[in-house]
Coordinates of N, CA, C and O in Angstrom, one line a residue:
X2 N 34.5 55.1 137.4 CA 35.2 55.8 136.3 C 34.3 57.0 135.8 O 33.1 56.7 135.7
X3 N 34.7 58.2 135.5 CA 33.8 59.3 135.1 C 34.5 59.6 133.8 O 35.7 59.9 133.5
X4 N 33.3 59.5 132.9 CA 33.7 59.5 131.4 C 33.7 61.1 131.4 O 33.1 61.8 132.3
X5 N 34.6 61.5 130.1 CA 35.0 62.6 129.7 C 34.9 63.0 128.2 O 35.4 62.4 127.2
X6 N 34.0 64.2 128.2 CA 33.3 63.9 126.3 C 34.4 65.2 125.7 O 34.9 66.2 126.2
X7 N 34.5 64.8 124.9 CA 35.1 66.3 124.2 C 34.6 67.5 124.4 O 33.4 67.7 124.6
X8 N 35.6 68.5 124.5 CA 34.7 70.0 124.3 C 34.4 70.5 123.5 O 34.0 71.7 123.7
X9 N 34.3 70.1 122.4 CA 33.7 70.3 121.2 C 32.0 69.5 120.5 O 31.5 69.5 119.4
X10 N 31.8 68.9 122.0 CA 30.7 68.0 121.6 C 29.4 68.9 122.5 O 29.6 69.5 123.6
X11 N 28.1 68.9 121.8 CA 26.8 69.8 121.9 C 26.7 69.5 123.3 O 27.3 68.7 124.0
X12 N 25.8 70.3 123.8 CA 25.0 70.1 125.5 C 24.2 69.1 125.1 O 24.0 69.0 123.9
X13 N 23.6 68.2 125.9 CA 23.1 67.1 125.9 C 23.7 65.8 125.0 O 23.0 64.8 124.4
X14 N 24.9 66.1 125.0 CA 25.7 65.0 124.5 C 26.7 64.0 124.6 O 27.8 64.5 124.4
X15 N 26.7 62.7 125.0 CA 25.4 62.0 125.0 C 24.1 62.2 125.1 O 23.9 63.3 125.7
X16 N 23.2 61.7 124.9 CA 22.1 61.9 125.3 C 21.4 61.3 126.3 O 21.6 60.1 126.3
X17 N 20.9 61.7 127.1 CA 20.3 61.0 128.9 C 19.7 59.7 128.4 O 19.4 59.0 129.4
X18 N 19.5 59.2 127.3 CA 18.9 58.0 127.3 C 19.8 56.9 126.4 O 19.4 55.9 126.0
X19 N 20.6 57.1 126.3 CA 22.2 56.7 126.1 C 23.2 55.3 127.2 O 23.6 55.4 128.4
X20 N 23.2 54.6 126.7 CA 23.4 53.5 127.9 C 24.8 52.8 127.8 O 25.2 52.4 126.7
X21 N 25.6 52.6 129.1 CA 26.5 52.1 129.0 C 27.4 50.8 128.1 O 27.2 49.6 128.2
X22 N 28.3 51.5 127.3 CA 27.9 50.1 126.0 C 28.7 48.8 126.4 O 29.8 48.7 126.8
X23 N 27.8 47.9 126.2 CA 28.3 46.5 126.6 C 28.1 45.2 125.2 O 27.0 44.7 124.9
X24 N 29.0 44.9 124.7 CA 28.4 43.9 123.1 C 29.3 43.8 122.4 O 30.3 44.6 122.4
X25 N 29.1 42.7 121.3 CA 29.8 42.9 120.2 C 29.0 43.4 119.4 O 27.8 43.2 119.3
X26 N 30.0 44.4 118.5 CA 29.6 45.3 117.3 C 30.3 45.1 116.1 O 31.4 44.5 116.3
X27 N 30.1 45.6 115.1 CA 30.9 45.8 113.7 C 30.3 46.7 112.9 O 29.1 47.0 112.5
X28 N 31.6 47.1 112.7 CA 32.4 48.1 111.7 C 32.7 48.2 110.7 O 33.4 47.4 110.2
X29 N 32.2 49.4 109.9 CA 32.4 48.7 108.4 C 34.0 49.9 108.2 O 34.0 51.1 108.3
X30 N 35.3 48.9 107.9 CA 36.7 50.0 107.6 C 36.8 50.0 106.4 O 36.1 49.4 105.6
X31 N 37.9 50.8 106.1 CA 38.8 50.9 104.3 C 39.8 49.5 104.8 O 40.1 48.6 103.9
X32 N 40.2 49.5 105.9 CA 41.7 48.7 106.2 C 41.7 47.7 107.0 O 41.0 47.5 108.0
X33 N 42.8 46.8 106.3 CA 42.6 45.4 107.0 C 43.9 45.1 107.3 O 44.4 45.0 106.1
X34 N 44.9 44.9 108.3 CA 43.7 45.5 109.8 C 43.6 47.2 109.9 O 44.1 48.1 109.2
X35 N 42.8 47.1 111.1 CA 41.9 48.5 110.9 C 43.0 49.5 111.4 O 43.9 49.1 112.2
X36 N 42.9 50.7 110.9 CA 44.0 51.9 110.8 C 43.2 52.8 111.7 O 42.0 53.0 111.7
X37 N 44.3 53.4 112.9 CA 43.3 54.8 113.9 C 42.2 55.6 113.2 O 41.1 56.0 113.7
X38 N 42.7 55.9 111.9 CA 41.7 56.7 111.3 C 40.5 56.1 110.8 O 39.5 56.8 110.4
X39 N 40.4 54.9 110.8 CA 39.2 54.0 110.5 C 37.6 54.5 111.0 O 36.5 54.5 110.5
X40 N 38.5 55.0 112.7 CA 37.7 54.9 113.8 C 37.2 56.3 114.3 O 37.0 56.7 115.4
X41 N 37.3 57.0 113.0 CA 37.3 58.8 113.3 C 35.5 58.7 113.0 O 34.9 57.9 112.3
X42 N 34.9 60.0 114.0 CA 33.3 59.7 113.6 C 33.6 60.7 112.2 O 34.7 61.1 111.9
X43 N 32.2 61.1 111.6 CA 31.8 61.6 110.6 C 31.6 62.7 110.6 O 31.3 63.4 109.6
X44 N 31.7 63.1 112.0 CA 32.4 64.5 112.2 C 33.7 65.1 112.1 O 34.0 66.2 111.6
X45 N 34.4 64.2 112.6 CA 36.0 64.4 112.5 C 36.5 63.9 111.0 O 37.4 64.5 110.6
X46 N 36.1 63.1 110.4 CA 36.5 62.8 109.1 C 35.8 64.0 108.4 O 36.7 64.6 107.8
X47 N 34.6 64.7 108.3 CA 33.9 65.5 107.4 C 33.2 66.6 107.8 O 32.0 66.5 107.6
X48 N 33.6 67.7 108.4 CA 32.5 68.1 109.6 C 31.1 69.4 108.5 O 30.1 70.0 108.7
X49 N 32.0 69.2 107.3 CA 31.0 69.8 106.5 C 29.5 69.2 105.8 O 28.4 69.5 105.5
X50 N 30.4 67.9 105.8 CA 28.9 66.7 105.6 C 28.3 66.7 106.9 O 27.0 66.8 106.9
X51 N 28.9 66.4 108.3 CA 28.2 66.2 109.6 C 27.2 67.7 109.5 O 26.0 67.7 109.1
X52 N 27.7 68.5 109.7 CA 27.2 69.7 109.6 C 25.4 69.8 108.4 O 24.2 70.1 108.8
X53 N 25.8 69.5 107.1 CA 24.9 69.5 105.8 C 23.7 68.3 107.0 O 22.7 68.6 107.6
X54 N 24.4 67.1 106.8 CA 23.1 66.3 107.3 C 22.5 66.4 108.3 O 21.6 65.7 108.4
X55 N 22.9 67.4 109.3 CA 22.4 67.9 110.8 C 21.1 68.8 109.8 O 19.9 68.5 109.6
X56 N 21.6 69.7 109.4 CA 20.7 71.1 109.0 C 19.6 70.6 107.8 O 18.7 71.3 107.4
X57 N 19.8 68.9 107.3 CA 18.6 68.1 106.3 C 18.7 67.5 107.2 O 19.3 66.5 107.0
X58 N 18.3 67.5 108.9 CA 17.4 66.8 109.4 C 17.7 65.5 109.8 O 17.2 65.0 110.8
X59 N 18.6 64.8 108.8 CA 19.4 63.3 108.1 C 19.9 62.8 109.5 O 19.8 61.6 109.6
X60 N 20.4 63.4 110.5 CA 21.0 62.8 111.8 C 21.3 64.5 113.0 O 21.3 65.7 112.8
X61 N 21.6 63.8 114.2 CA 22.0 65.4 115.2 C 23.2 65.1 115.3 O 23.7 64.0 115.5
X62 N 23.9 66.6 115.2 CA 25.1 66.6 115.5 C 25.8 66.1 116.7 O 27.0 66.1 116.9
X63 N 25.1 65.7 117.3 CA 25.4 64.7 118.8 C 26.1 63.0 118.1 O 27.1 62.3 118.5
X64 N 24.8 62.6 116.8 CA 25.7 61.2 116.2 C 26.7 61.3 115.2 O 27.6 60.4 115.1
X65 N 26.7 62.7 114.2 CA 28.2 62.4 113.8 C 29.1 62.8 114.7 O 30.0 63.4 114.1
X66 N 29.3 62.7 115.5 CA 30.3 63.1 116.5 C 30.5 61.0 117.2 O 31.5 60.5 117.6
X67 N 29.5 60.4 117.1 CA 30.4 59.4 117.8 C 30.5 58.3 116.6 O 30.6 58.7 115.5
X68 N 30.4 57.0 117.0 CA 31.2 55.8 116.3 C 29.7 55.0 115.7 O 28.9 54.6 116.5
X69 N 29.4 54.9 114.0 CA 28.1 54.3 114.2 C 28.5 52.6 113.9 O 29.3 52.3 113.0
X70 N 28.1 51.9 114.5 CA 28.1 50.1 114.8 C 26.8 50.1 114.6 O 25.9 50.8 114.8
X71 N 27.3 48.4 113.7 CA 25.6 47.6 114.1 C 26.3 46.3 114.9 O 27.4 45.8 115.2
X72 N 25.1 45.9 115.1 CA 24.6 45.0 116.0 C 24.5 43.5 115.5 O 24.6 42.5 116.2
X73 N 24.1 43.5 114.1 CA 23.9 42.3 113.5 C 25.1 42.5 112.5 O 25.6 43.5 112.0
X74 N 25.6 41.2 112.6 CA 26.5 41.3 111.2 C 25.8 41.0 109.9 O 26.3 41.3 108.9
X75 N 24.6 40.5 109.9 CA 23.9 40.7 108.6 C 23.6 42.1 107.9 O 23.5 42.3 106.7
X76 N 23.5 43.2 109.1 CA 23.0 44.4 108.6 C 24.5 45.1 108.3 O 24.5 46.0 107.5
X77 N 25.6 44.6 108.7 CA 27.2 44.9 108.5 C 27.4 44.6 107.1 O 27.7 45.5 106.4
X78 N 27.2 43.4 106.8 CA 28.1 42.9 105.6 C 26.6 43.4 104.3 O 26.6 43.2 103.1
X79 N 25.8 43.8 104.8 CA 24.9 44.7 103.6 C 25.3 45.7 103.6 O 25.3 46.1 102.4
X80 N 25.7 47.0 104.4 CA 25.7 48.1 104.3 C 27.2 48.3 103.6 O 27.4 49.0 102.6
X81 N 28.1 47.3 104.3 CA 29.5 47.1 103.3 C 29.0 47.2 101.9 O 29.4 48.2 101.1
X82 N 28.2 46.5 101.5 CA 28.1 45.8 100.3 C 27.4 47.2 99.0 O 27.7 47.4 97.8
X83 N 26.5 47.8 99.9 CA 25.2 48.6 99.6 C 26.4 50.0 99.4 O 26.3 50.5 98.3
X84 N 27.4 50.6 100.2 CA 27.6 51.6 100.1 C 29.2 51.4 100.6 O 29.5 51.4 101.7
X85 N 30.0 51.1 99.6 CA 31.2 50.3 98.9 C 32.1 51.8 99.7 O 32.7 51.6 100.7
X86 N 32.0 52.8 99.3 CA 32.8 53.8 100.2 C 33.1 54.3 101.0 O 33.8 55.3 101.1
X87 N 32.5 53.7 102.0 CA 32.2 53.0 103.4 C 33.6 52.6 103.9 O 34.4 53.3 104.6
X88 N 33.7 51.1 103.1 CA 35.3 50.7 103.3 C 34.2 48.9 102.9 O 33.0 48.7 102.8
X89 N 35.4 48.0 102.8 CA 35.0 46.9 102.2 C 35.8 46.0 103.3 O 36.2 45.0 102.8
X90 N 35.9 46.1 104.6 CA 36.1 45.1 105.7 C 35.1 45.4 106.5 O 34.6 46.5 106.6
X91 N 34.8 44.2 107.5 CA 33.8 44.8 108.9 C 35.0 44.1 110.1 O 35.6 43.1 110.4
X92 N 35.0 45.5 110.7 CA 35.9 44.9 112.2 C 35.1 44.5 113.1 O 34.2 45.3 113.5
X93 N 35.2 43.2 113.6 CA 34.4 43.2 115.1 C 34.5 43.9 116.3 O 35.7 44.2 116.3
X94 N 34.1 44.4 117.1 CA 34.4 45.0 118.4 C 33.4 44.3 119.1 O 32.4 43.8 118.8
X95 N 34.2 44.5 120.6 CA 33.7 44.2 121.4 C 34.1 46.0 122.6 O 35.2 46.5 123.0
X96 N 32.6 46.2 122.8 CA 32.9 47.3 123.5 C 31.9 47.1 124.6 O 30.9 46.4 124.6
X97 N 32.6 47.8 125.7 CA 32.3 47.7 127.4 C 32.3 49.1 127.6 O 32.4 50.1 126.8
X98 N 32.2 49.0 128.8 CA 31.7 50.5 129.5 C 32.3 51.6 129.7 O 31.9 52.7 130.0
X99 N 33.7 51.0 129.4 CA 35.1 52.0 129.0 C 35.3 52.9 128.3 O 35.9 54.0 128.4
X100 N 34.5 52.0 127.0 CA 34.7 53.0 126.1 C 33.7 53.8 125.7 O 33.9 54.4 124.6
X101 N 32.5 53.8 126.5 CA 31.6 55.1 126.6 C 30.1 54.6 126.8 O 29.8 53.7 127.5
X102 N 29.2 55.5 125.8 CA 28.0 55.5 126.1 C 27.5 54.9 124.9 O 28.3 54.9 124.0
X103 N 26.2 54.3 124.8 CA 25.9 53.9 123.1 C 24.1 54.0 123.3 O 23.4 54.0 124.3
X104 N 23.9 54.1 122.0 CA 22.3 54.6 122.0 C 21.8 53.7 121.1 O 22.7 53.1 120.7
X105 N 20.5 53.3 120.6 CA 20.3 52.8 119.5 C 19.4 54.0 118.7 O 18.4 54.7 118.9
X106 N 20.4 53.7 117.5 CA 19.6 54.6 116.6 C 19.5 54.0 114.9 O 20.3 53.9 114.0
X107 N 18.5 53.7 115.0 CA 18.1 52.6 113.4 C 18.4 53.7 112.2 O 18.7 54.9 112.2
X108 N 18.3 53.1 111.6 CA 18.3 53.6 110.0 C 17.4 52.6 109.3 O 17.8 51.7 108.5
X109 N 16.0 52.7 109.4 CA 15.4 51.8 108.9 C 14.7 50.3 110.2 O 14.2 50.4 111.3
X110 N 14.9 49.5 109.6 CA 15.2 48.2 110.6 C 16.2 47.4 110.7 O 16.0 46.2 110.9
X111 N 17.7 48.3 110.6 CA 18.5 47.9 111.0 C 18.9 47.9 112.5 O 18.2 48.6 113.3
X112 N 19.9 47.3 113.0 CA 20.6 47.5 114.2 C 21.5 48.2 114.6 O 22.4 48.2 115.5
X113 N 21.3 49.2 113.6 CA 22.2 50.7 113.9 C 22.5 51.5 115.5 O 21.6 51.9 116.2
X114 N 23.8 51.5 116.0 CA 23.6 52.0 117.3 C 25.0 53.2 117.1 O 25.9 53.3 116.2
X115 N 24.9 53.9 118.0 CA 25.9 55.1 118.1 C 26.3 55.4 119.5 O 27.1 56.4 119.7

């Protein structure tokens, strides 16, 4: 299968150290159950915030462009909890190789991945 990135997504994006994603993850949504738009990155929902937090450094425009999951649901049901506009359900996923590439990228010592 040869994955296909948008054309609107940076050169080197993915990034070469980016690995086929295999796991369960969760999601923090507004909706239960989860609505397509749930699943929009933080680019596509806001590209002027994606944009602001690229140019403070805050993340590269390569991660608001994809999907951010954690890994632990401990670190799930705190960030729900910690930053309420977020959305106040966590969806599980289970994502395979299908549905793209995934990286780990912390926020701290969490299990943050993208």
């Amino acid at each position: 299968m040869v994955l296909r990135w948008p054309a609107d997504f940076p050169e080197d994006c993915p990034p070469e150290e980016a690995t086929p994603a295999n796991g369960v993850y969760y999601y923090i949504v507004k909706n239960n159950p989860p609505d397509p738009a749930d699943f929009l990155s933080l680019y596509r929902r806001n590209r002027r915030l994606a944009e602001a937090r690229t140019r403070q450094g805050i993340t590269t425009l390569c991660q608001t462009m994809g999907l951010s999951v954690l890994a632990d649901i401990d670190d799930a049901i705190y960030r729900a909890n910690r930053f309420r506009s977020i959305g106040n359900f966590i969806a599980q996923l289970v994502i395979t190789s299908d549905a793209g590439l995934i990286l780990y990228t912390p926020r701290g010592n969490d299990s943050y991945h993208t």
